[in-house]
PDB file of C-alpha atoms in Angstrom:
ATOM      1  CA  UNK A   1     126.796  45.444  44.188  1.00 38.00           C
ATOM      2  CA  UNK A   2     123.114  43.947  43.832  1.00 36.00           C
ATOM      3  CA  UNK A   3     122.288  40.553  45.435  1.00 35.00           C
ATOM      4  CA  UNK A   4     119.907  38.583  42.229  1.00 33.00           C
ATOM      5  CA  UNK A   5     115.976  38.552  43.865  1.00 30.00           C
ATOM      6  CA  UNK A   6     116.152  34.997  43.669  1.00 36.00           C
ATOM      7  CA  UNK A   7     118.677  35.048  46.830  1.00 36.00           C
ATOM      8  CA  UNK A   8     116.096  36.514  48.703  1.00 35.00           C
ATOM      9  CA  UNK A   9     113.020  34.581  48.084  1.00 36.00           C
ATOM     10  CA  UNK A  10     109.702  35.327  49.709  1.00 37.00           C
ATOM     11  CA  UNK A  11     109.105  32.502  52.371  1.00 39.00           C
ATOM     12  CA  UNK A  12     110.621  33.101  56.163  1.00 38.00           C
ATOM     13  CA  UNK A  13     112.516  30.002  56.072  1.00 38.00           C
ATOM     14  CA  UNK A  14     115.273  30.781  53.315  1.00 41.00           C
ATOM     15  CA  UNK A  15     115.274  34.368  53.681  1.00 42.00           C
ATOM     16  CA  UNK A  16     118.954  34.317  53.418  1.00 52.00           C
ATOM     17  CA  UNK A  17     121.952  36.177  56.333  1.00 76.00           C
ATOM     18  CA  UNK A  18     121.461  36.656  60.061  1.00 94.00           C
ATOM     19  CA  UNK A  19     119.826  41.182  58.229  1.00 97.00           C
ATOM     20  CA  UNK A  20     119.226  42.343  54.781  1.00 97.00           C
ATOM     21  CA  UNK A  21     117.298  44.009  53.034  1.00 97.00           C
ATOM     22  CA  UNK A  22     115.858  43.365  49.792  1.00 97.00           C
ATOM     23  CA  UNK A  23     114.987  46.645  46.336  1.00 98.00           C
ATOM     24  CA  UNK A  24     113.913  48.411  48.688  1.00 98.00           C
ATOM     25  CA  UNK A  25     112.115  51.546  46.912  1.00 98.00           C
ATOM     26  CA  UNK A  26     110.910  54.659  49.356  1.00 98.00           C
ATOM     27  CA  UNK A  27     109.017  58.007  48.966  1.00 97.00           C
ATOM     28  CA  UNK A  28     108.467  60.787  50.418  1.00 96.00           C
ATOM     29  CA  UNK A  29     104.774  62.025  48.711  1.00 95.00           C
ATOM     30  CA  UNK A  30     105.341  61.755  45.966  1.00 95.00           C
ATOM     31  CA  UNK A  31     109.401  61.862  46.147  1.00 96.00           C
ATOM     32  CA  UNK A  32     111.187  59.120  45.095  1.00 97.00           C
ATOM     33  CA  UNK A  33     113.745  58.823  47.740  1.00 97.00           C
ATOM     34  CA  UNK A  34     115.157  54.750  48.442  1.00 98.00           C
ATOM     35  CA  UNK A  35     115.535  53.068  44.374  1.00 98.00           C
ATOM     36  CA  UNK A  36     115.696  49.785  45.169  1.00 98.00           C
ATOM     37  CA  UNK A  37     118.385  49.389  47.973  1.00 98.00           C
ATOM     38  CA  UNK A  38     119.721  45.839  48.687  1.00 98.00           C
ATOM     39  CA  UNK A  39     121.964  44.754  51.371  1.00 97.00           C
ATOM     40  CA  UNK A  40     122.899  42.439  53.975  1.00 96.00           C
ATOM     41  CA  UNK A  41     124.821  41.865  57.579  1.00 96.00           C
ATOM     42  CA  UNK A  42     125.940  38.548  59.147  1.00 94.00           C
ATOM     43  CA  UNK A  43     125.229  38.573  63.226  1.00 95.00           C
ATOM     44  CA  UNK A  44     127.271  41.830  65.400  1.00 95.00           C
ATOM     45  CA  UNK A  45     128.795  43.059  62.278  1.00 96.00           C
ATOM     46  CA  UNK A  46     128.705  46.843  62.243  1.00 98.00           C
ATOM     47  CA  UNK A  47     128.106  48.349  59.367  1.00 98.00           C
ATOM     48  CA  UNK A  48     128.454  51.954  58.291  1.00 98.00           C
ATOM     49  CA  UNK A  49     125.714  53.379  55.919  1.00 98.00           C
ATOM     50  CA  UNK A  50     126.908  56.469  53.776  1.00 98.00           C
ATOM     51  CA  UNK A  51     126.814  59.189  51.180  1.00 96.00           C
ATOM     52  CA  UNK A  52     126.342  62.804  50.882  1.00 94.00           C
ATOM     53  CA  UNK A  53     123.138  65.187  52.248  1.00 93.00           C
ATOM     54  CA  UNK A  54     120.064  63.799  50.476  1.00 93.00           C
ATOM     55  CA  UNK A  55     121.336  60.110  48.996  1.00 96.00           C
ATOM     56  CA  UNK A  56     118.596  58.555  51.215  1.00 97.00           C
ATOM     57  CA  UNK A  57     119.847  57.220  54.650  1.00 97.00           C
ATOM     58  CA  UNK A  58     117.496  58.214  57.341  1.00 97.00           C
ATOM     59  CA  UNK A  59     114.787  57.546  55.588  1.00 97.00           C
ATOM     60  CA  UNK A  60     116.183  53.974  54.803  1.00 98.00           C
ATOM     61  CA  UNK A  61     117.010  53.215  58.032  1.00 97.00           C
ATOM     62  CA  UNK A  62     113.289  55.232  59.750  1.00 97.00           C
ATOM     63  CA  UNK A  63     112.038  52.765  56.586  1.00 97.00           C
ATOM     64  CA  UNK A  64     114.272  49.279  58.202  1.00 98.00           C
ATOM     65  CA  UNK A  65     111.995  50.521  61.154  1.00 97.00           C
ATOM     66  CA  UNK A  66     108.866  50.883  59.405  1.00 97.00           C
ATOM     67  CA  UNK A  67     108.148  54.629  60.486  1.00 96.00           C
ATOM     68  CA  UNK A  68     105.236  55.929  59.191  1.00 93.00           C
ATOM     69  CA  UNK A  69     107.521  57.876  56.439  1.00 94.00           C
ATOM     70  CA  UNK A  70     109.293  57.209  54.565  1.00 96.00           C
ATOM     71  CA  UNK A  71     105.963  55.514  52.811  1.00 96.00           C
ATOM     72  CA  UNK A  72     107.556  51.936  51.372  1.00 96.00           C
ATOM     73  CA  UNK A  73     106.031  50.678  47.928  1.00 97.00           C
ATOM     74  CA  UNK A  74     108.120  47.340  47.645  1.00 97.00           C
ATOM     75  CA  UNK A  75     110.588  45.626  48.689  1.00 98.00           C
ATOM     76  CA  UNK A  76     111.396  43.090  51.874  1.00 97.00           C
ATOM     77  CA  UNK A  77     113.324  43.697  55.278  1.00 98.00           C
ATOM     78  CA  UNK A  78     114.290  40.091  56.860  1.00 97.00           C
ATOM     79  CA  UNK A  79     115.807  40.064  60.777  1.00 97.00           C
ATOM     80  CA  UNK A  80     116.742  36.311  61.095  1.00 94.00           C
ATOM     81  CA  UNK A  81     113.646  34.945  59.205  1.00 92.00           C
ATOM     82  CA  UNK A  82     110.930  37.553  60.212  1.00 95.00           C
ATOM     83  CA  UNK A  83     109.213  39.373  57.849  1.00 97.00           C
ATOM     84  CA  UNK A  84     109.718  42.798  58.735  1.00 97.00           C
ATOM     85  CA  UNK A  85     108.664  44.405  55.255  1.00 97.00           C
ATOM     86  CA  UNK A  86     104.976  42.631  57.377  1.00 96.00           C
ATOM     87  CA  UNK A  87     105.069  44.337  59.744  1.00 97.00           C
ATOM     88  CA  UNK A  88     104.349  47.904  61.773  1.00 96.00           C
ATOM     89  CA  UNK A  89     106.812  50.154  63.343  1.00 95.00           C
ATOM     90  CA  UNK A  90     106.019  48.460  67.420  1.00 94.00           C
ATOM     91  CA  UNK A  91     106.256  44.944  66.292  1.00 96.00           C
ATOM     92  CA  UNK A  92     109.449  45.444  64.293  1.00 96.00           C
ATOM     93  CA  UNK A  93     110.640  46.584  68.284  1.00 94.00           C
ATOM     94  CA  UNK A  94     109.543  43.829  69.410  1.00 93.00           C
ATOM     95  CA  UNK A  95     111.332  41.698  66.759  1.00 95.00           C
ATOM     96  CA  UNK A  96     114.366  43.905  67.617  1.00 95.00           C
ATOM     97  CA  UNK A  97     114.773  46.891  65.665  1.00 97.00           C
ATOM     98  CA  UNK A  98     115.653  49.006  67.944  1.00 96.00           C
ATOM     99  CA  UNK A  99     116.299  53.049  66.175  1.00 96.00           C
ATOM    100  CA  UNK A 100     118.660  56.345  68.102  1.00 97.00           C
ATOM    101  CA  UNK A 101     117.140  58.613  65.779  1.00 94.00           C
ATOM    102  CA  UNK A 102     119.122  62.020  65.377  1.00 93.00           C
ATOM    103  CA  UNK A 103     117.119  64.288  67.574  1.00 92.00           C
ATOM    104  CA  UNK A 104     117.794  61.610  70.413  1.00 94.00           C
ATOM    105  CA  UNK A 105     114.508  62.134  71.832  1.00 93.00           C
ATOM    106  CA  UNK A 106     114.767  62.040  75.929  1.00 96.00           C
ATOM    107  CA  UNK A 107     112.117  62.625  77.203  1.00 95.00           C
ATOM    108  CA  UNK A 108     111.672  66.139  79.767  1.00 96.00           C
ATOM    109  CA  UNK A 109     110.660  65.799  82.982  1.00 97.00           C
ATOM    110  CA  UNK A 110     112.543  61.977  83.403  1.00 97.00           C
ATOM    111  CA  UNK A 111     115.767  61.410  85.215  1.00 98.00           C
ATOM    112  CA  UNK A 112     117.914  58.916  83.885  1.00 98.00           C
ATOM    113  CA  UNK A 113     117.107  56.639  85.509  1.00 97.00           C
ATOM    114  CA  UNK A 114     113.755  56.701  84.668  1.00 97.00           C
ATOM    115  CA  UNK A 115     114.645  56.705  81.280  1.00 96.00           C
ATOM    116  CA  UNK A 116     115.514  53.396  81.011  1.00 96.00           C
ATOM    117  CA  UNK A 117     113.150  52.047  83.066  1.00 95.00           C
ATOM    118  CA  UNK A 118     110.074  53.008  81.159  1.00 93.00           C
ATOM    119  CA  UNK A 119     111.672  51.661  77.853  1.00 91.00           C
ATOM    120  CA  UNK A 120     111.553  48.404  79.576  1.00 89.00           C
ATOM    121  CA  UNK A 121     108.090  48.839  80.213  1.00 86.00           C
ATOM    122  CA  UNK A 122     106.982  46.375  77.403  1.00 78.00           C
ATOM    123  CA  UNK A 123     108.272  43.214  76.843  1.00 72.00           C
ATOM    124  CA  UNK A 124     110.824  42.321  75.163  1.00 76.00           C
ATOM    125  CA  UNK A 125     113.186  43.443  78.075  1.00 84.00           C
ATOM    126  CA  UNK A 126     116.381  43.139  76.871  1.00 90.00           C
ATOM    127  CA  UNK A 127     119.522  44.709  79.308  1.00 94.00           C
ATOM    128  CA  UNK A 128     119.519  44.970  83.353  1.00 95.00           C
ATOM    129  CA  UNK A 129     119.918  49.217  83.629  1.00 96.00           C
ATOM    130  CA  UNK A 130     122.631  47.554  85.822  1.00 96.00           C
ATOM    131  CA  UNK A 131     124.592  46.595  82.806  1.00 96.00           C
ATOM    132  CA  UNK A 132     124.112  48.779  81.218  1.00 97.00           C
ATOM    133  CA  UNK A 133     125.817  51.534  83.673  1.00 97.00           C
ATOM    134  CA  UNK A 134     128.259  48.758  83.812  1.00 96.00           C
ATOM    135  CA  UNK A 135     128.854  49.939  79.660  1.00 96.00           C
ATOM    136  CA  UNK A 136     127.902  53.305  80.481  1.00 97.00           C
ATOM    137  CA  UNK A 137     129.539  54.330  84.297  1.00 96.00           C
ATOM    138  CA  UNK A 138     128.852  58.381  83.582  1.00 96.00           C
ATOM    139  CA  UNK A 139     125.094  57.867  83.236  1.00 97.00           C
ATOM    140  CA  UNK A 140     125.845  55.506  86.684  1.00 97.00           C
ATOM    141  CA  UNK A 141     126.788  58.767  88.454  1.00 97.00           C
ATOM    142  CA  UNK A 142     124.016  60.257  87.056  1.00 97.00           C
ATOM    143  CA  UNK A 143     121.768  58.438  87.005  1.00 97.00           C
ATOM    144  CA  UNK A 144     119.318  61.016  89.174  1.00 98.00           C
ATOM    145  CA  UNK A 145     119.916  63.392  87.082  1.00 98.00           C
ATOM    146  CA  UNK A 146     117.004  64.990  84.599  1.00 98.00           C
ATOM    147  CA  UNK A 147     117.974  63.269  80.999  1.00 98.00           C
ATOM    148  CA  UNK A 148     117.821  66.421  78.937  1.00 97.00           C
ATOM    149  CA  UNK A 149     120.713  68.683  81.498  1.00 98.00           C
ATOM    150  CA  UNK A 150     123.765  65.459  80.465  1.00 97.00           C
ATOM    151  CA  UNK A 151     125.519  67.180  78.099  1.00 96.00           C
ATOM    152  CA  UNK A 152     125.504  66.441  74.233  1.00 95.00           C
ATOM    153  CA  UNK A 153     127.287  62.892  74.140  1.00 96.00           C
ATOM    154  CA  UNK A 154     125.871  62.144  78.077  1.00 97.00           C
ATOM    155  CA  UNK A 155     121.782  61.709  76.171  1.00 97.00           C
ATOM    156  CA  UNK A 156     123.903  60.285  73.235  1.00 97.00           C
ATOM    157  CA  UNK A 157     125.145  57.365  75.690  1.00 97.00           C
ATOM    158  CA  UNK A 158     121.266  57.112  76.994  1.00 97.00           C
ATOM    159  CA  UNK A 159     119.763  57.235  74.053  1.00 97.00           C
ATOM    160  CA  UNK A 160     122.095  54.175  72.908  1.00 97.00           C
ATOM    161  CA  UNK A 161     121.323  52.374  76.637  1.00 97.00           C
ATOM    162  CA  UNK A 162     117.100  53.234  75.915  1.00 95.00           C
ATOM    163  CA  UNK A 163     117.668  51.283  72.885  1.00 95.00           C
ATOM    164  CA  UNK A 164     119.559  48.552  73.951  1.00 96.00           C
ATOM    165  CA  UNK A 165     117.636  47.507  77.498  1.00 94.00           C
ATOM    166  CA  UNK A 166     114.986  46.119  75.274  1.00 91.00           C
ATOM    167  CA  UNK A 167     115.192  43.212  73.499  1.00 91.00           C
ATOM    168  CA  UNK A 168     117.564  44.751  70.434  1.00 94.00           C
ATOM    169  CA  UNK A 169     118.803  42.586  67.459  1.00 96.00           C
ATOM    170  CA  UNK A 170     119.696  45.056  65.226  1.00 98.00           C
ATOM    171  CA  UNK A 171     120.835  48.733  65.882  1.00 98.00           C
ATOM    172  CA  UNK A 172     120.011  51.630  63.963  1.00 98.00           C
ATOM    173  CA  UNK A 173     122.300  55.051  64.646  1.00 98.00           C
ATOM    174  CA  UNK A 174     121.173  58.228  63.007  1.00 97.00           C
ATOM    175  CA  UNK A 175     124.632  60.195  62.894  1.00 96.00           C
ATOM    176  CA  UNK A 176     125.207  59.115  66.649  1.00 96.00           C
ATOM    177  CA  UNK A 177     128.284  61.624  66.245  1.00 96.00           C
ATOM    178  CA  UNK A 178     127.267  64.568  65.367  1.00 94.00           C
ATOM    179  CA  UNK A 179     127.728  67.452  67.988  1.00 92.00           C
ATOM    180  CA  UNK A 180     130.012  65.974  69.902  1.00 94.00           C
ATOM    181  CA  UNK A 181     134.157  66.772  70.482  1.00 93.00           C
ATOM    182  CA  UNK A 182     136.796  64.732  69.193  1.00 94.00           C
ATOM    183  CA  UNK A 183     137.247  62.742  72.418  1.00 94.00           C
ATOM    184  CA  UNK A 184     133.295  61.501  72.994  1.00 95.00           C
ATOM    185  CA  UNK A 185     133.251  60.327  69.592  1.00 95.00           C
ATOM    186  CA  UNK A 186     136.841  58.164  70.374  1.00 95.00           C
ATOM    187  CA  UNK A 187     134.837  57.306  73.918  1.00 95.00           C
ATOM    188  CA  UNK A 188     131.250  56.417  71.714  1.00 96.00           C
ATOM    189  CA  UNK A 189     133.543  54.453  69.669  1.00 96.00           C
ATOM    190  CA  UNK A 190     134.559  52.365  71.640  1.00 95.00           C
ATOM    191  CA  UNK A 191     131.265  51.826  73.094  1.00 96.00           C
ATOM    192  CA  UNK A 192     130.091  50.372  70.439  1.00 96.00           C
ATOM    193  CA  UNK A 193     132.718  47.952  70.119  1.00 95.00           C
ATOM    194  CA  UNK A 194     132.071  46.531  73.474  1.00 95.00           C
ATOM    195  CA  UNK A 195     128.047  46.123  71.945  1.00 96.00           C
ATOM    196  CA  UNK A 196     128.844  44.380  68.759  1.00 95.00           C
ATOM    197  CA  UNK A 197     131.253  41.778  71.198  1.00 94.00           C
ATOM    198  CA  UNK A 198     127.779  40.828  72.695  1.00 94.00           C
ATOM    199  CA  UNK A 199     126.269  39.717  68.734  1.00 94.00           C
ATOM    200  CA  UNK A 200     124.367  43.524  68.490  1.00 96.00           C
ATOM    201  CA  UNK A 201     124.437  43.920  64.894  1.00 97.00           C
ATOM    202  CA  UNK A 202     124.352  47.578  63.748  1.00 98.00           C
ATOM    203  CA  UNK A 203     123.800  49.637  61.264  1.00 98.00           C
ATOM    204  CA  UNK A 204     125.025  53.925  61.609  1.00 98.00           C
ATOM    205  CA  UNK A 205     124.350  56.484  59.760  1.00 98.00           C
ATOM    206  CA  UNK A 206     127.099  59.199  60.093  1.00 96.00           C
ATOM    207  CA  UNK A 207     128.445  62.571  58.248  1.00 93.00           C
ATOM    208  CA  UNK A 208     131.751  61.892  60.100  1.00 94.00           C
ATOM    209  CA  UNK A 209     132.417  58.378  57.758  1.00 95.00           C
ATOM    210  CA  UNK A 210     136.303  58.827  58.246  1.00 95.00           C
ATOM    211  CA  UNK A 211     135.153  57.975  62.043  1.00 95.00           C
ATOM    212  CA  UNK A 212     132.728  55.673  61.309  1.00 97.00           C
ATOM    213  CA  UNK A 213     134.675  53.692  58.919  1.00 97.00           C
ATOM    214  CA  UNK A 214     136.997  53.059  61.194  1.00 96.00           C
ATOM    215  CA  UNK A 215     134.289  51.472  63.734  1.00 96.00           C
ATOM    216  CA  UNK A 216     132.533  49.362  61.034  1.00 98.00           C
ATOM    217  CA  UNK A 217     133.459  46.024  59.681  1.00 97.00           C
ATOM    218  CA  UNK A 218     131.405  47.079  56.127  1.00 97.00           C
ATOM    219  CA  UNK A 219     130.231  50.356  54.341  1.00 98.00           C
ATOM    220  CA  UNK A 220     127.618  50.446  52.278  1.00 98.00           C
ATOM    221  CA  UNK A 221     127.571  54.152  50.116  1.00 98.00           C
ATOM    222  CA  UNK A 222     124.438  55.733  48.735  1.00 97.00           C
ATOM    223  CA  UNK A 223     124.247  58.595  45.886  1.00 97.00           C
ATOM    224  CA  UNK A 224     121.084  59.160  45.760  1.00 95.00           C
ATOM    225  CA  UNK A 225     119.152  56.775  46.825  1.00 97.00           C
ATOM    226  CA  UNK A 226     120.835  53.809  45.291  1.00 97.00           C
ATOM    227  CA  UNK A 227     123.612  51.746  45.823  1.00 98.00           C
ATOM    228  CA  UNK A 228     126.418  52.707  44.621  1.00 97.00           C
ATOM    229  CA  UNK A 229     129.355  50.104  47.023  1.00 97.00           C
ATOM    230  CA  UNK A 230     129.101  47.365  48.507  1.00 97.00           C
ATOM    231  CA  UNK A 231     131.917  46.337  50.555  1.00 96.00           C
ATOM    232  CA  UNK A 232     134.999  46.875  53.123  1.00 97.00           C
ATOM    233  CA  UNK A 233     134.650  49.295  55.058  1.00 97.00           C
ATOM    234  CA  UNK A 234     139.086  49.648  54.787  1.00 97.00           C
ATOM    235  CA  UNK A 235     138.681  49.527  50.970  1.00 96.00           C
ATOM    236  CA  UNK A 236     136.884  53.064  51.385  1.00 97.00           C
ATOM    237  CA  UNK A 237     139.396  53.890  53.689  1.00 96.00           C
ATOM    238  CA  UNK A 238     142.486  53.047  51.526  1.00 95.00           C
ATOM    239  CA  UNK A 239     140.928  54.488  48.327  1.00 95.00           C
ATOM    240  CA  UNK A 240     140.600  58.398  47.956  1.00 93.00           C
ATOM    241  CA  UNK A 241     139.173  58.590  44.484  1.00 92.00           C
ATOM    242  CA  UNK A 242     135.805  56.264  45.720  1.00 92.00           C
ATOM    243  CA  UNK A 243     135.725  58.548  49.046  1.00 93.00           C
ATOM    244  CA  UNK A 244     136.284  62.234  47.332  1.00 92.00           C
ATOM    245  CA  UNK A 245     133.848  60.669  44.488  1.00 93.00           C
ATOM    246  CA  UNK A 246     131.197  59.640  47.417  1.00 93.00           C
ATOM    247  CA  UNK A 247     131.990  60.586  50.271  1.00 93.00           C
ATOM    248  CA  UNK A 248     133.806  64.446  49.869  1.00 87.00           C
ATOM    249  CA  UNK A 249     136.449  63.955  51.932  1.00 85.00           C
TER     250      UNK A 249
END
């Protein structure tokens, strides 16, 4: 399931696929969390990154976003021939990585529109605010409302819209469905499908594995920090033994 190292030469000109992670090892202190994770994604694909609690899913997302923790000690991350593993977090953001964290981090005291405008202060700018309102009509209706007073589903929409307000090439979603009613989950899933049609690549970490798999093209399953499955999302949905063993569903 892991891709051989020679497919990942240490040279941007030979980096494969659109987005790739190779042999990623990351730690919190001495705790070995991400243990040699490798996968690739084609442009415009949605990848469900799944596993039980503590499997290393969020840590892998944070490592891709080049956040200070966990500490990545070895491994390579490539985006469209750009070596993300050599970048700091702000450089990765400029290169096209957009992280929507689990806690959404809506800025208190700012309206919906001000949250979006703030995201566009730093270049490169992505989608226009009016285009974002077209994708998320509820946000357009609440543009003058303070962001933190929105419902949970609306805050999730705002967090995704804020990421798209930058020039995002790979959208990282950490538990986007957490705490949301099934009807809102369906609405956000539909919107993520529309985002895919725009050619944006998405990695989704989600405990609601069935919802994530129904949306995704492919799935990578982690177990204790390592990849145990890399293949089609439909295959995971159809394989009861696989779902029970690694996802407890």
